[in-house]
Short mmCIF file of C-alpha atoms in Angstrom, two decimals:
data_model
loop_
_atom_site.label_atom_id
_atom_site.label_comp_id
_atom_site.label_asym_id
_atom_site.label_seq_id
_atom_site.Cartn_x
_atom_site.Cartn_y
_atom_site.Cartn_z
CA UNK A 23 19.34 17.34 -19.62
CA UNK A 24 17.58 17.23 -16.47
CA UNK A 25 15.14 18.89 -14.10
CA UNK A 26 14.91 19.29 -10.70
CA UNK A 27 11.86 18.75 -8.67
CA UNK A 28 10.89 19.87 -5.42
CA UNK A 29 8.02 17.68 -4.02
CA UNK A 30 6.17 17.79 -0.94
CA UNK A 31 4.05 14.80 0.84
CA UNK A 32 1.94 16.59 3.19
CA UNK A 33 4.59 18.59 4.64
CA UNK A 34 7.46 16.67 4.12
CA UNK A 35 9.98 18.12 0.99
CA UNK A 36 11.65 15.53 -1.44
CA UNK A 37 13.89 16.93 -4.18
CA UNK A 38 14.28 14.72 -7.57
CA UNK A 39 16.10 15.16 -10.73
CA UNK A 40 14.22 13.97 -13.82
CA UNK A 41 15.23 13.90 -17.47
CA UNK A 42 13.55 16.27 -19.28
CA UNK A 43 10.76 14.37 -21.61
CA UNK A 44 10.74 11.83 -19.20
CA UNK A 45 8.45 13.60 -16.09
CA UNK A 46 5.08 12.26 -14.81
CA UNK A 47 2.50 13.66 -17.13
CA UNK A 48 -0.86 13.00 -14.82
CA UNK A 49 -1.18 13.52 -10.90
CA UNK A 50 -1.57 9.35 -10.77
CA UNK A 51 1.43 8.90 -12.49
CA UNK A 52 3.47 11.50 -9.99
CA UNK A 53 2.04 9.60 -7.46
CA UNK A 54 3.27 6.21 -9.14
CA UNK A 55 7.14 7.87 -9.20
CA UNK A 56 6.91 9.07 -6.02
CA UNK A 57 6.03 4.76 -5.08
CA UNK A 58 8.90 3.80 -7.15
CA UNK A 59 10.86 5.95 -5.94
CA UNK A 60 10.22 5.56 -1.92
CA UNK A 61 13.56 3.72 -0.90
CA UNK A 62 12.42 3.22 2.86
CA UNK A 63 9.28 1.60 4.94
CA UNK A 64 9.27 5.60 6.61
CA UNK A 65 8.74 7.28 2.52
CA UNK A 66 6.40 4.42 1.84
CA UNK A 67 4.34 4.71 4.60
CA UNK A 68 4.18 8.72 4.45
CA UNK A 69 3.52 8.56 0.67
CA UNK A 70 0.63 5.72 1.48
CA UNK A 71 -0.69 8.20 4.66
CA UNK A 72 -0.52 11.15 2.58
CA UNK A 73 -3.37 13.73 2.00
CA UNK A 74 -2.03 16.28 0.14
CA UNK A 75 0.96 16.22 -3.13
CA UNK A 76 2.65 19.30 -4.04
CA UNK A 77 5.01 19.42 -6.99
CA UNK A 78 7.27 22.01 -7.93
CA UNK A 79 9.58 22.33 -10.99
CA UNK A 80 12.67 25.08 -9.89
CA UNK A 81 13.34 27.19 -12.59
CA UNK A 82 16.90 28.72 -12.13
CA UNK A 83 16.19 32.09 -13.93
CA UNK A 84 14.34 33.43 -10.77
CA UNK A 85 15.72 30.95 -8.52
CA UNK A 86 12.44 29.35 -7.10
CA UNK A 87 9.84 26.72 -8.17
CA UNK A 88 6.94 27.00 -10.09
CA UNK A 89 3.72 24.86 -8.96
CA UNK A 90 3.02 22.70 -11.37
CA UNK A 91 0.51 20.48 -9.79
CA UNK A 92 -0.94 19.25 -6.79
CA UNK A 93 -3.92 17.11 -6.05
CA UNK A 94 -5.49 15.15 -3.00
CA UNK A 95 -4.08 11.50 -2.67
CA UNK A 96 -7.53 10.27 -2.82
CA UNK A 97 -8.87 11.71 -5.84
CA UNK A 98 -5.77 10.04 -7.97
CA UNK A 99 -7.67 6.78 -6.97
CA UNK A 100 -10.98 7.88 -7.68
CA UNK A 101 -12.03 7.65 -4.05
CA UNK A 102 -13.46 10.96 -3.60
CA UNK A 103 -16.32 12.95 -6.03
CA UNK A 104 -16.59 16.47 -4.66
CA UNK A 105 -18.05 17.74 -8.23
CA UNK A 106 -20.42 14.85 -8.75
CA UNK A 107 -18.17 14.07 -12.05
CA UNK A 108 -19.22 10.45 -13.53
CA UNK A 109 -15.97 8.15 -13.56
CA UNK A 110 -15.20 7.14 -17.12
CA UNK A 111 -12.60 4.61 -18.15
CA UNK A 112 -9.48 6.97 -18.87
CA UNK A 113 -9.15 8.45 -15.48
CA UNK A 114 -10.54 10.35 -12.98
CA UNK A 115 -9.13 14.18 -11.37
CA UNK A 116 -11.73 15.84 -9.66
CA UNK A 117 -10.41 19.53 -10.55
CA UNK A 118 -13.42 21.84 -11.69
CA UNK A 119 -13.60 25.38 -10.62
CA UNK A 120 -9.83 24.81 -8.88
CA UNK A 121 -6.98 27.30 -10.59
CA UNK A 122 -4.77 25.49 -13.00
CA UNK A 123 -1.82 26.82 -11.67
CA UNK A 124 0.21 24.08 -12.82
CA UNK A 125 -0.30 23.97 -16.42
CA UNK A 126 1.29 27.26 -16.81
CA UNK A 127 4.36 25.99 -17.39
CA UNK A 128 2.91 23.93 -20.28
CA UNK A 129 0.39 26.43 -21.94
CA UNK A 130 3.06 29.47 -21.23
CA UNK A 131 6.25 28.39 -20.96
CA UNK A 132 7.67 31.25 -22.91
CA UNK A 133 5.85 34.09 -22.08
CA UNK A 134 7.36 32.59 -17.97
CA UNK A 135 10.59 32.21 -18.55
CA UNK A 136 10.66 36.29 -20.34
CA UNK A 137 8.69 37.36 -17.15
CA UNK A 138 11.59 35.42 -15.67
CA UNK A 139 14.22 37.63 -17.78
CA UNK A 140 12.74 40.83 -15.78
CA UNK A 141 12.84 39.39 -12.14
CA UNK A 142 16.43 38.23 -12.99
CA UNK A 143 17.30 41.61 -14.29
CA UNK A 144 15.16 43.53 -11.02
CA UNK A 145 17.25 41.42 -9.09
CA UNK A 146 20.81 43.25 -10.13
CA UNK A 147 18.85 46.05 -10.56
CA UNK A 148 17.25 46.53 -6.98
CA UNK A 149 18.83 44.05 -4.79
CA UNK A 150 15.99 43.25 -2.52
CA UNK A 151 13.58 40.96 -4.29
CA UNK A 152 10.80 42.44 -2.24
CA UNK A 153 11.55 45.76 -3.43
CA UNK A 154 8.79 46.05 -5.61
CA UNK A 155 6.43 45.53 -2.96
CA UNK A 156 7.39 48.28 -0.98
CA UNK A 157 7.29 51.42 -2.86
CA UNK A 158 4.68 54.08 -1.99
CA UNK A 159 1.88 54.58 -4.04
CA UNK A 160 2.97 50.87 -5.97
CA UNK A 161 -0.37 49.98 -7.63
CA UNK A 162 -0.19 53.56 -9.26
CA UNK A 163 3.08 53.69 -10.92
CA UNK A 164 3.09 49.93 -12.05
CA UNK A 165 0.00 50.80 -13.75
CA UNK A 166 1.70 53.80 -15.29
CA UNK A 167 5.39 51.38 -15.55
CA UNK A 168 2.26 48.96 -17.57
CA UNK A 169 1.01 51.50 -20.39
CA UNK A 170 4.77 53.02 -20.61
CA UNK A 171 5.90 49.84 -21.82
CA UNK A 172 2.00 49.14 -24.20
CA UNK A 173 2.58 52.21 -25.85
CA UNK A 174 6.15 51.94 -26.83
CA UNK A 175 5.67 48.26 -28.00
CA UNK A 176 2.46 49.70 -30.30
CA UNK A 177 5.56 51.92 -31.52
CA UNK A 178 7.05 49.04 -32.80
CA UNK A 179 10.02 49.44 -30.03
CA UNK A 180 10.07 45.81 -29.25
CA UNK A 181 12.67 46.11 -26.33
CA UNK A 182 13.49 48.14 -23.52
CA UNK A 183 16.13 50.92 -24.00
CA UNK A 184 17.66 49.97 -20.71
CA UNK A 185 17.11 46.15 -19.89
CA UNK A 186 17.43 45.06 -23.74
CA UNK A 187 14.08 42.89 -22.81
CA UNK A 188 10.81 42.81 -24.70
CA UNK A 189 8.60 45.47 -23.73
CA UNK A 190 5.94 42.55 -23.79
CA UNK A 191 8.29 41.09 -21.04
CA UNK A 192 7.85 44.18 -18.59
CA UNK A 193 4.03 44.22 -19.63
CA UNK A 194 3.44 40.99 -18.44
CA UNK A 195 5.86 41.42 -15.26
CA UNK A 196 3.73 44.70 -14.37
CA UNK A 197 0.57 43.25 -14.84
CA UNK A 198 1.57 40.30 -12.14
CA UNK A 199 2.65 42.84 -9.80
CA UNK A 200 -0.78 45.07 -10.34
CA UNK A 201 -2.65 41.79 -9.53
CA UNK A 202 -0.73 40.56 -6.88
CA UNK A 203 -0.46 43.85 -4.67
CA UNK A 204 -4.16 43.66 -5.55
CA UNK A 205 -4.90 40.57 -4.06
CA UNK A 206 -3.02 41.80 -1.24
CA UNK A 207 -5.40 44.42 -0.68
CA UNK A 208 -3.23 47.34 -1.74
CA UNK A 209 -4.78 50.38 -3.24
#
């Protein structure tokens, strides 16, 4: 079984299909599959000018990719110490006080892909994918939509009447949204 890949060199997108088990565990080692697998002088030279790596794994339950990791070309080589972190003989990433937005899909890959289950289901549900974004008075009532769904799972009703989906599931989905429209500046 594979997986695919989106991956982006500075600004230029490269999609790859990897075996599952098999994938590029540390930033240096995407960067070392992304040199193996440059088949032209124009992807070597863009991968060996490159700044920035993005990479994305697309997860088909919501249709989009997930960042997984991304890092500056030259801190995989050790060539940059914004942190004043001491090199030591195992490696070097240069990642304190950055989010570690890509090792959600490793610490949480369960918990995603049931947060996953209620986007899919929105999606029938209220066609526009944005929908969610645009009711009146959103933070509100996906507060309320939040505690609806705590207090029936302290009930012991583990899933939703309607969607047949852990109430956990809608919890979680909820308390994205809440943050999200919060970090949007929505009241």
């Amino acid at each position: 079984m594979e997986q695919e890949y989106v991956i982006y060199i500075d600004n230029l997108r490269y999609e790859y299909h990897i075996k599952k088990g098999l994938e590029p565990k540390t930033n240096e080692d995407w960067y070392n599959f992304l040199e193996d697998k440059a088949e032209t002088t124009e992807e070597e030279y863009s991968l060996s000018s490159s700044e920035h790596i993005r990479v994305y794994t697309i997860l088909p339950s919501i249709g989009d990719g997930l960042l997984i990791t991304e890092f500056d070309t030259d801190e995989v080589f050790g060539n940059v110490n914004p942190n004043g972190e001491e090199h030591n003989e195992e490696g070097v990433k240069y990642d304190n006080g950055k989010p570690m937005v890509g090792t959600l899909v490793e610490i949480f890959p369960n918990a995603l892909m049931e947060v996953g289950k209620c986007i899919e289901y929105g999606t029938h549900k209220y066609p526009d994918v944005h929908n969610w974004e645009k009711l009146d008075g959103a933070m509100r009532r996906y507060q309320d939509a939040l505690m609806r769904h705590l207090i029936k799972h302290n009930l012991g009703i583990r899933e939703d009447d309607e969607s047949h989906i852990l109430h956990l599931s809608h919890m979680a989905w909820n308390a994205l949204a809440i943050l999200e429209l919060y970090m949007k500046g929505v009241k």
